[in-house]
Amino acid sequence: MIAIYPGSFDPITLGHLDIIERGQKLFDCVIVAVLCNTNKKPLFSVEKRLEQIRQCTQHLTNVKVDSFTGLTVDYAKLHKAGVLLRGLRVLSDFEKELQMAHTNKTLSGKIETVFLATTTEYSFLSSSTVKEIAQFGGEISHLVPKNVAKDLCLYYSKSH
Ligand code: PNS
């Protein structure tokens, strides 16, 4: 079974990586799919995010990294995936995630959404929190992969 793990990943955090590592044990292949057509204004370009994710998942042989535009279910169908993988952190995620899962189910009845509960130590973690901490020079090495921490430090040192 192929699973798609869709998201913005701006940038990937250790919470995302935890979901990828646990997900690849459950599925034959996990495709980490970075959404291009988001309304959010991303900090990192899609190319940079792909590079960041590839670097920190290179030890996982059944993980592929790609970008997509349009609907997640269409991308899933294109890749013959049966599952959309998502992490659930706290109760506040639940409403949005459930809405997305139901919407995707109406768009394609054959594709299931599977949620993994985020590991406790990352349950508070989000890409936006990490960016805020990095912006003010706070410690982020325990929150994101090394290569991402480097990219964030570089970005904010150039006085953005
Ligand atoms: O990391 P994010 O920003 O929480 O990920 C959200 C994402 C990319 C999974 C979601 O916005 C998405 O699937 N967008 C693609 C458009 C789509 O399929 N919309 C219908 C389902 S809500």
PDB file of N, CA and C and ligand atoms in Angstrom, residues 6-9 16 33 35 37-38 40 68 70-73 86 96-97 99-100 103-104 107, ligand 1:
ATOM      1  N   PRO A   6       0.775  14.420   2.707  1.00  0.00           N
ATOM      2  CA  PRO A   6       0.766  15.763   2.110  1.00  0.00           C
ATOM      3  C   PRO A   6       0.936  16.854   3.161  1.00  0.00           C
ATOM      4  N   GLY A   7       1.468  17.990   2.745  1.00  0.00           N
ATOM      5  CA  GLY A   7       1.595  19.103   3.690  1.00  0.00           C
ATOM      6  C   GLY A   7       2.337  20.260   3.089  1.00  0.00           C
ATOM      7  N   SER A   8       2.462  21.316   3.905  1.00  0.00           N
ATOM      8  CA  SER A   8       3.199  22.503   3.470  1.00  0.00           C
ATOM      9  C   SER A   8       4.691  22.349   3.777  1.00  0.00           C
ATOM     10  N   PHE A   9       4.987  21.746   4.913  1.00  0.00           N
ATOM     11  CA  PHE A   9       6.374  21.483   5.326  1.00  0.00           C
ATOM     12  C   PHE A   9       7.268  22.723   5.189  1.00  0.00           C
ATOM     13  N   HIS A  16       7.099  16.200  11.996  1.00  0.00           N
ATOM     14  CA  HIS A  16       6.809  15.621  10.680  1.00  0.00           C
ATOM     15  C   HIS A  16       7.671  14.379  10.449  1.00  0.00           C
ATOM     16  N   ALA A  33       4.528  14.642   0.093  1.00  0.00           N
ATOM     17  CA  ALA A  33       4.119  15.498  -1.020  1.00  0.00           C
ATOM     18  C   ALA A  33       3.945  16.940  -0.544  1.00  0.00           C
ATOM     19  N   LEU A  35       2.819  20.620  -0.963  1.00  0.00           N
ATOM     20  CA  LEU A  35       1.813  21.354  -1.741  1.00  0.00           C
ATOM     21  C   LEU A  35       2.384  22.661  -2.285  1.00  0.00           C
ATOM     22  N   ASN A  37       0.358  24.867  -4.422  1.00  0.00           N
ATOM     23  CA  ASN A  37      -0.667  25.912  -4.622  1.00  0.00           C
ATOM     24  C   ASN A  37      -1.316  26.381  -3.325  1.00  0.00           C
ATOM     25  N   THR A  38      -0.482  26.683  -2.349  1.00  0.00           N
ATOM     26  CA  THR A  38      -1.062  27.114  -1.089  1.00  0.00           C
ATOM     27  C   THR A  38      -1.299  28.622  -1.082  1.00  0.00           C
ATOM     28  N   LYS A  40      -0.957  30.286   1.610  1.00  0.00           N
ATOM     29  CA  LYS A  40       0.015  30.809   2.569  1.00  0.00           C
ATOM     30  C   LYS A  40       1.256  31.284   1.804  1.00  0.00           C
ATOM     31  N   PHE A  68       3.391  18.789  -5.432  1.00  0.00           N
ATOM     32  CA  PHE A  68       2.189  18.663  -6.253  1.00  0.00           C
ATOM     33  C   PHE A  68       1.381  19.952  -6.230  1.00  0.00           C
ATOM     34  N   GLY A  70      -2.828  21.285  -7.036  1.00  0.00           N
ATOM     35  CA  GLY A  70      -4.189  20.762  -7.190  1.00  0.00           C
ATOM     36  C   GLY A  70      -4.644  19.995  -5.974  1.00  0.00           C
ATOM     37  N   LEU A  71      -5.537  19.055  -6.214  1.00  0.00           N
ATOM     38  CA  LEU A  71      -6.132  18.319  -5.103  1.00  0.00           C
ATOM     39  C   LEU A  71      -5.251  17.147  -4.674  1.00  0.00           C
ATOM     40  N   THR A  72      -5.194  16.943  -3.368  1.00  0.00           N
ATOM     41  CA  THR A  72      -4.403  15.836  -2.826  1.00  0.00           C
ATOM     42  C   THR A  72      -4.922  14.485  -3.330  1.00  0.00           C
ATOM     43  N   VAL A  73      -6.252  14.330  -3.395  1.00  0.00           N
ATOM     44  CA  VAL A  73      -6.783  13.033  -3.844  1.00  0.00           C
ATOM     45  C   VAL A  73      -6.415  12.742  -5.305  1.00  0.00           C
ATOM     46  N   ARG A  86      -1.735  11.553   7.915  1.00  0.00           N
ATOM     47  CA  ARG A  86      -1.654  12.847   8.608  1.00  0.00           C
ATOM     48  C   ARG A  86      -1.320  12.622  10.075  1.00  0.00           C
ATOM     49  N   LYS A  96     -10.038  20.621  11.945  1.00  0.00           N
ATOM     50  CA  LYS A  96      -9.545  20.859  10.583  1.00  0.00           C
ATOM     51  C   LYS A  96      -9.238  19.525   9.883  1.00  0.00           C
ATOM     52  N   GLU A  97      -8.591  18.633  10.628  1.00  0.00           N
ATOM     53  CA  GLU A  97      -8.197  17.352  10.039  1.00  0.00           C
ATOM     54  C   GLU A  97      -9.403  16.499   9.672  1.00  0.00           C
ATOM     55  N   GLN A  99     -12.389  17.614   8.982  1.00  0.00           N
ATOM     56  CA  GLN A  99     -13.036  18.266   7.846  1.00  0.00           C
ATOM     57  C   GLN A  99     -12.328  17.880   6.539  1.00  0.00           C
ATOM     58  N   MET A 100     -10.986  17.896   6.584  1.00  0.00           N
ATOM     59  CA  MET A 100     -10.217  17.527   5.385  1.00  0.00           C
ATOM     60  C   MET A 100     -10.455  16.067   5.023  1.00  0.00           C
ATOM     61  N   THR A 103     -13.869  15.727   3.509  1.00  0.00           N
ATOM     62  CA  THR A 103     -13.878  16.321   2.167  1.00  0.00           C
ATOM     63  C   THR A 103     -13.186  15.387   1.176  1.00  0.00           C
ATOM     64  N   ASN A 104     -12.037  14.886   1.572  1.00  0.00           N
ATOM     65  CA  ASN A 104     -11.305  13.993   0.670  1.00  0.00           C
ATOM     66  C   ASN A 104     -12.083  12.709   0.408  1.00  0.00           C
ATOM     67  N   LEU A 107     -14.536  13.319  -2.217  1.00  0.00           N
ATOM     68  CA  LEU A 107     -13.894  13.483  -3.528  1.00  0.00           C
ATOM     69  C   LEU A 107     -13.425  12.146  -4.087  1.00  0.00           C
TER      70      LEU A 107
HETATM   71  O1  PNS B   1       0.772  21.131   6.313  1.00  0.00           O
HETATM   72  P1  PNS B   1      -0.630  21.639   6.074  1.00  0.00           P
HETATM   73  O2  PNS B   1      -0.576  23.059   5.589  1.00  0.00           O
HETATM   74  O3  PNS B   1      -1.521  21.463   7.270  1.00  0.00           O
HETATM   75  O4  PNS B   1      -1.239  20.739   4.901  1.00  0.00           O
HETATM   76  C1  PNS B   1      -2.522  20.968   4.387  1.00  0.00           C
HETATM   77  C2  PNS B   1      -2.753  20.141   3.100  1.00  0.00           C
HETATM   78  C3  PNS B   1      -1.673  20.418   2.078  1.00  0.00           C
HETATM   79  C4  PNS B   1      -2.758  18.675   3.424  1.00  0.00           C
HETATM   80  C5  PNS B   1      -4.159  20.539   2.534  1.00  0.00           C
HETATM   81  O5  PNS B   1      -4.281  21.928   2.470  1.00  0.00           O
HETATM   82  C6  PNS B   1      -4.427  19.959   1.157  1.00  0.00           C
HETATM   83  O6  PNS B   1      -4.576  18.761   0.978  1.00  0.00           O
HETATM   84  N1  PNS B   1      -4.462  20.838   0.139  1.00  0.00           N
HETATM   85  C7  PNS B   1      -4.614  20.461  -1.248  1.00  0.00           C
HETATM   86  C8  PNS B   1      -5.951  20.908  -1.798  1.00  0.00           C
HETATM   87  C9  PNS B   1      -7.026  19.891  -1.505  1.00  0.00           C
HETATM   88  O7  PNS B   1      -6.908  18.719  -1.810  1.00  0.00           O
HETATM   89  N2  PNS B   1      -8.142  20.360  -0.892  1.00  0.00           N
HETATM   90  C10 PNS B   1      -9.258  19.506  -0.547  1.00  0.00           C
HETATM   91  C11 PNS B   1      -9.073  18.812   0.777  1.00  0.00           C
HETATM   92  S1  PNS B   1      -9.167  19.906   2.148  1.00  0.00           S
END
